């Protein structure tokens, strides 16, 4: 079993819809949680970064972390065709010196006109 | 400084050849990471440097792989005697105080082994 599970999709939604992307994890030592967006054949781009449990909002994006359930979510409001990409969740432990990331497989999102 | 850069962006090689990739991190970042990403998968951690010291290596990093960061700035990743299974995107990331501890990625080097 992988440490981080993520539905690979693809997920297809119409423009303007609210998108919900999710990951579950098994390692309770994870404290830092990130969402990256990756366009085809490009490097991952950091979208959201949260520490421990709670919510964080940035524009159309909201990240939620529920450590008791080992479950994280990314919500995208008013989705746009330009949001079409693969969304990767990532997490790390507070080791003090390293912050290597453990990723999910990524969810491919397609926003249609 | 415009971000993490990687060179080359694409590399096609024949099985058995050696290849070397370069990563230039964001200048004020002291941590540098290499990841490998295959089609349909998330990036997998390979190795990590803090300044010039290589502090951690994944078991994915076989003895055909070697990474260096000689002066704590740019890094190279060399693969010797390439195999078809080495075909992947090789991603470099860096982090430091100015990134709040988060890792910022380069565009990647796509390796195809024929």
Tab-separated table of C-alpha atoms in Angstrom:
chain	number	residue	atom	x	y	z
A	1	UNK	CA	0.000	0.000	0.000
A	2	UNK	CA	1.298	3.422	-0.918
A	3	UNK	CA	1.825	6.027	1.794
A	4	UNK	CA	-0.262	8.527	-0.177
A	5	UNK	CA	-3.317	7.529	-2.202
A	6	UNK	CA	-4.856	9.746	-4.848
A	7	UNK	CA	-7.490	8.964	-7.461
A	8	UNK	CA	-5.788	9.381	-10.849
A	9	UNK	CA	-9.004	10.437	-12.606
A	10	UNK	CA	-9.442	11.771	-15.188
A	11	UNK	CA	-11.957	14.184	-13.748
A	12	UNK	CA	-13.961	16.204	-16.262
A	13	UNK	CA	-16.028	19.212	-15.163
A	14	UNK	CA	-17.734	22.098	-16.975
A	15	UNK	CA	-16.326	25.608	-16.731
A	16	UNK	CA	-17.485	27.356	-13.579
A	17	UNK	CA	-17.915	24.171	-11.539
A	18	UNK	CA	-16.468	23.606	-8.078
A	19	UNK	CA	-13.781	20.946	-8.172
A	20	UNK	CA	-12.891	18.745	-5.212
A	21	UNK	CA	-9.594	16.859	-5.238
A	22	UNK	CA	-8.580	14.540	-2.426
A	23	UNK	CA	-5.765	12.458	-0.999
A	24	UNK	CA	-5.535	10.023	1.871
A	25	UNK	CA	-2.361	9.032	3.629
A	26	UNK	CA	-1.196	6.434	6.118
A	27	UNK	CA	1.875	8.000	7.761
A	28	UNK	CA	0.759	9.945	10.830
A	29	UNK	CA	4.171	11.667	10.969
A	30	UNK	CA	3.300	13.860	7.971
A	31	UNK	CA	2.852	17.451	9.138
A	32	UNK	CA	3.286	19.546	5.996
A	33	UNK	CA	0.831	19.256	3.140
A	34	UNK	CA	1.116	20.712	-0.317
A	35	UNK	CA	-0.741	20.800	-3.595
A	36	UNK	CA	1.146	21.159	-6.851
A	37	UNK	CA	-0.237	21.742	-10.327
A	38	UNK	CA	1.551	20.127	-13.251
A	39	UNK	CA	0.874	20.905	-16.879
A	40	UNK	CA	1.795	18.300	-19.462
A	41	UNK	CA	5.567	17.865	-19.798
A	42	UNK	CA	6.291	20.628	-17.270
A	43	UNK	CA	7.610	20.648	-13.722
A	44	UNK	CA	5.193	20.790	-10.750
A	45	UNK	CA	4.140	24.290	-9.658
A	46	UNK	CA	3.361	24.916	-5.980
A	47	UNK	CA	-0.265	25.970	-5.415
A	48	UNK	CA	-0.959	25.615	-1.705
A	49	UNK	CA	1.012	24.805	1.435
A	50	UNK	CA	-0.489	24.057	4.842
A	51	UNK	CA	0.911	22.932	8.144
A	52	UNK	CA	-0.986	20.433	10.322
A	53	UNK	CA	-4.784	20.556	10.321
A	54	UNK	CA	-7.047	23.350	9.160
A	55	UNK	CA	-8.040	25.337	6.117
A	56	UNK	CA	-6.167	27.755	3.916
A	57	UNK	CA	-7.636	29.889	1.172
A	58	UNK	CA	-5.892	31.629	-1.723
A	59	UNK	CA	-8.096	33.156	-4.370
A	60	UNK	CA	-10.162	30.412	-5.996
A	61	UNK	CA	-8.252	27.676	-4.162
A	62	UNK	CA	-8.964	26.261	-0.691
A	63	UNK	CA	-6.867	23.561	0.937
A	64	UNK	CA	-8.178	21.513	3.854
A	65	UNK	CA	-6.308	19.114	6.095
A	66	UNK	CA	-7.978	16.665	8.480
A	67	UNK	CA	-5.194	14.879	10.308
A	68	UNK	CA	-7.595	12.817	12.414
A	69	UNK	CA	-8.899	11.205	9.227
A	70	UNK	CA	-5.565	11.410	7.367
A	71	UNK	CA	-7.387	13.166	4.539
A	72	UNK	CA	-6.560	16.321	2.599
A	73	UNK	CA	-8.572	18.194	-0.007
A	74	UNK	CA	-8.156	20.932	-2.570
A	75	UNK	CA	-11.196	22.863	-3.741
A	76	UNK	CA	-11.191	24.969	-6.880
A	77	UNK	CA	-14.045	27.443	-7.260
A	78	UNK	CA	-15.225	28.836	-10.587
A	79	UNK	CA	-13.024	26.422	-12.499
A	80	UNK	CA	-11.501	27.641	-15.755
A	81	UNK	CA	-10.198	25.777	-18.809
A	82	UNK	CA	-6.722	26.989	-17.793
A	83	UNK	CA	-7.092	24.884	-14.619
A	84	UNK	CA	-6.884	21.760	-16.797
A	85	UNK	CA	-3.781	19.994	-15.499
A	86	UNK	CA	-2.665	17.223	-13.176
A	87	UNK	CA	-2.937	18.046	-9.484
A	88	UNK	CA	-0.455	16.384	-7.178
A	89	UNK	CA	-0.766	16.214	-3.417
A	90	UNK	CA	2.490	16.024	-1.498
A	91	UNK	CA	3.440	15.768	2.143
A	92	UNK	CA	6.498	15.756	4.354
A	93	UNK	CA	7.641	15.173	7.898
A	94	UNK	CA	9.178	17.810	10.191
A	95	UNK	CA	12.621	16.204	10.256
A	96	UNK	CA	14.356	19.478	10.966
A	97	UNK	CA	16.891	19.214	8.186
A	98	UNK	CA	15.101	17.651	5.239
A	99	UNK	CA	11.737	18.265	3.670
A	100	UNK	CA	11.632	15.537	1.054
A	101	UNK	CA	8.184	15.105	-0.354
A	102	UNK	CA	6.019	12.034	-0.728
A	103	UNK	CA	3.581	12.488	-3.605
A	104	UNK	CA	0.292	11.002	-4.656
A	105	UNK	CA	-0.061	9.744	-8.208
A	106	UNK	CA	-1.819	12.947	-9.296
A	107	UNK	CA	-5.388	13.576	-10.474
A	108	UNK	CA	-5.836	14.679	-14.067
A	109	UNK	CA	-8.441	17.451	-14.312
A	110	UNK	CA	-10.137	18.578	-17.511
A	111	UNK	CA	-12.296	21.717	-17.424
A	112	UNK	CA	-14.501	21.914	-20.492
A	113	UNK	CA	-16.126	24.955	-22.086
B	1	UNK	CA	16.842	34.704	-10.342
B	2	UNK	CA	13.960	33.233	-12.310
B	3	UNK	CA	13.713	29.876	-10.593
B	4	UNK	CA	15.160	26.392	-10.784
B	5	UNK	CA	16.656	25.556	-14.169
B	6	UNK	CA	17.562	22.180	-15.618
B	7	UNK	CA	19.613	21.192	-18.615
B	8	UNK	CA	19.039	19.535	-20.989
B	9	UNK	CA	15.259	19.578	-21.205
B	10	UNK	CA	15.200	16.448	-23.316
B	11	UNK	CA	17.716	13.647	-23.763
B	12	UNK	CA	17.458	10.642	-26.036
B	13	UNK	CA	20.123	8.006	-25.605
B	14	UNK	CA	20.802	4.407	-26.455
B	15	UNK	CA	20.800	1.679	-23.859
B	16	UNK	CA	24.196	1.330	-22.217
B	17	UNK	CA	25.249	4.943	-22.681
B	18	UNK	CA	26.014	7.319	-19.813
B	19	UNK	CA	24.045	10.541	-19.374
B	20	UNK	CA	24.487	13.565	-17.116
B	21	UNK	CA	21.894	16.136	-16.149
B	22	UNK	CA	22.450	19.521	-14.549
B	23	UNK	CA	20.318	21.464	-12.090
B	24	UNK	CA	20.779	25.097	-11.081
B	25	UNK	CA	18.705	25.828	-7.974
B	26	UNK	CA	17.418	29.180	-6.789
B	27	UNK	CA	20.595	30.898	-5.647
B	28	UNK	CA	19.707	31.458	-1.987
B	29	UNK	CA	18.345	27.918	-1.483
B	30	UNK	CA	20.667	25.613	0.431
B	31	UNK	CA	18.662	22.415	-0.108
B	32	UNK	CA	18.490	20.593	-3.406
B	33	UNK	CA	16.477	17.499	-4.274
B	34	UNK	CA	16.291	15.105	-7.210
B	35	UNK	CA	13.078	13.261	-8.038
B	36	UNK	CA	12.081	10.863	-10.803
B	37	UNK	CA	8.627	10.820	-12.357
B	38	UNK	CA	7.293	8.148	-14.687
B	39	UNK	CA	4.149	8.436	-16.779
B	40	UNK	CA	0.990	8.491	-14.703
B	41	UNK	CA	2.856	8.606	-11.399
B	42	UNK	CA	3.820	11.277	-8.938
B	43	UNK	CA	7.466	12.252	-8.483
B	44	UNK	CA	9.549	9.860	-6.370
B	45	UNK	CA	12.382	11.082	-4.176
B	46	UNK	CA	15.891	10.107	-5.249
B	47	UNK	CA	18.362	12.135	-3.205
B	48	UNK	CA	18.857	15.313	-1.201
B	49	UNK	CA	21.702	17.782	-0.607
B	50	UNK	CA	22.106	20.383	2.048
B	51	UNK	CA	24.759	22.703	0.684
B	52	UNK	CA	27.390	20.351	-0.750
B	53	UNK	CA	26.599	17.404	1.528
B	54	UNK	CA	24.501	14.549	0.180
B	55	UNK	CA	22.439	13.691	3.242
B	56	UNK	CA	19.965	11.118	2.010
B	57	UNK	CA	19.608	8.669	-0.865
B	58	UNK	CA	16.563	6.626	-1.765
B	59	UNK	CA	16.874	2.908	-2.387
B	60	UNK	CA	15.643	3.825	-5.893
B	61	UNK	CA	19.091	5.295	-6.486
B	62	UNK	CA	20.950	2.227	-7.709
B	63	UNK	CA	24.728	2.140	-7.959
B	64	UNK	CA	24.425	3.244	-11.590
B	65	UNK	CA	23.206	6.623	-10.364
B	66	UNK	CA	25.438	9.261	-8.816
B	67	UNK	CA	24.708	12.828	-7.830
B	68	UNK	CA	27.011	15.639	-6.849
B	69	UNK	CA	26.779	19.198	-5.688
B	70	UNK	CA	30.454	20.142	-5.503
B	71	UNK	CA	30.290	23.754	-4.370
B	72	UNK	CA	26.840	23.800	-2.875
B	73	UNK	CA	25.407	25.522	-5.910
B	74	UNK	CA	24.508	23.532	-9.052
B	75	UNK	CA	24.092	19.774	-8.990
B	76	UNK	CA	24.611	16.990	-11.512
B	77	UNK	CA	22.902	13.627	-11.747
B	78	UNK	CA	24.705	10.964	-13.758
B	79	UNK	CA	23.249	7.667	-14.893
B	80	UNK	CA	25.746	5.075	-16.086
B	81	UNK	CA	24.913	2.197	-18.425
B	82	UNK	CA	21.384	3.433	-19.002
B	83	UNK	CA	18.525	0.932	-19.206
B	84	UNK	CA	15.107	1.325	-20.813
B	85	UNK	CA	13.595	1.415	-17.327
B	86	UNK	CA	15.486	4.641	-16.666
B	87	UNK	CA	13.224	6.469	-19.130
B	88	UNK	CA	11.442	9.091	-17.034
B	89	UNK	CA	11.269	12.770	-16.182
B	90	UNK	CA	14.050	13.762	-13.802
B	91	UNK	CA	13.012	16.691	-11.653
B	92	UNK	CA	15.161	18.938	-9.530
B	93	UNK	CA	13.787	21.034	-6.684
B	94	UNK	CA	15.280	23.432	-4.198
B	95	UNK	CA	14.177	24.907	-0.919
B	96	UNK	CA	15.399	27.353	1.660
B	97	UNK	CA	14.316	30.069	4.047
B	98	UNK	CA	12.971	32.256	1.249
B	99	UNK	CA	10.613	29.487	0.113
B	100	UNK	CA	9.273	28.895	3.618
B	101	UNK	CA	10.661	25.397	3.510
B	102	UNK	CA	8.576	24.439	0.504
B	103	UNK	CA	10.201	22.885	-2.534
B	104	UNK	CA	10.139	24.700	-5.855
B	105	UNK	CA	10.640	22.572	-8.930
B	106	UNK	CA	12.470	23.019	-12.173
B	107	UNK	CA	11.015	22.117	-15.585
B	108	UNK	CA	12.580	18.666	-15.563
B	109	UNK	CA	14.763	16.673	-17.935
B	110	UNK	CA	12.895	14.078	-19.962
B	111	UNK	CA	15.069	11.032	-20.616
B	112	UNK	CA	14.252	8.480	-23.279
B	113	UNK	CA	16.404	5.356	-23.425
B	114	UNK	CA	16.078	3.456	-26.705
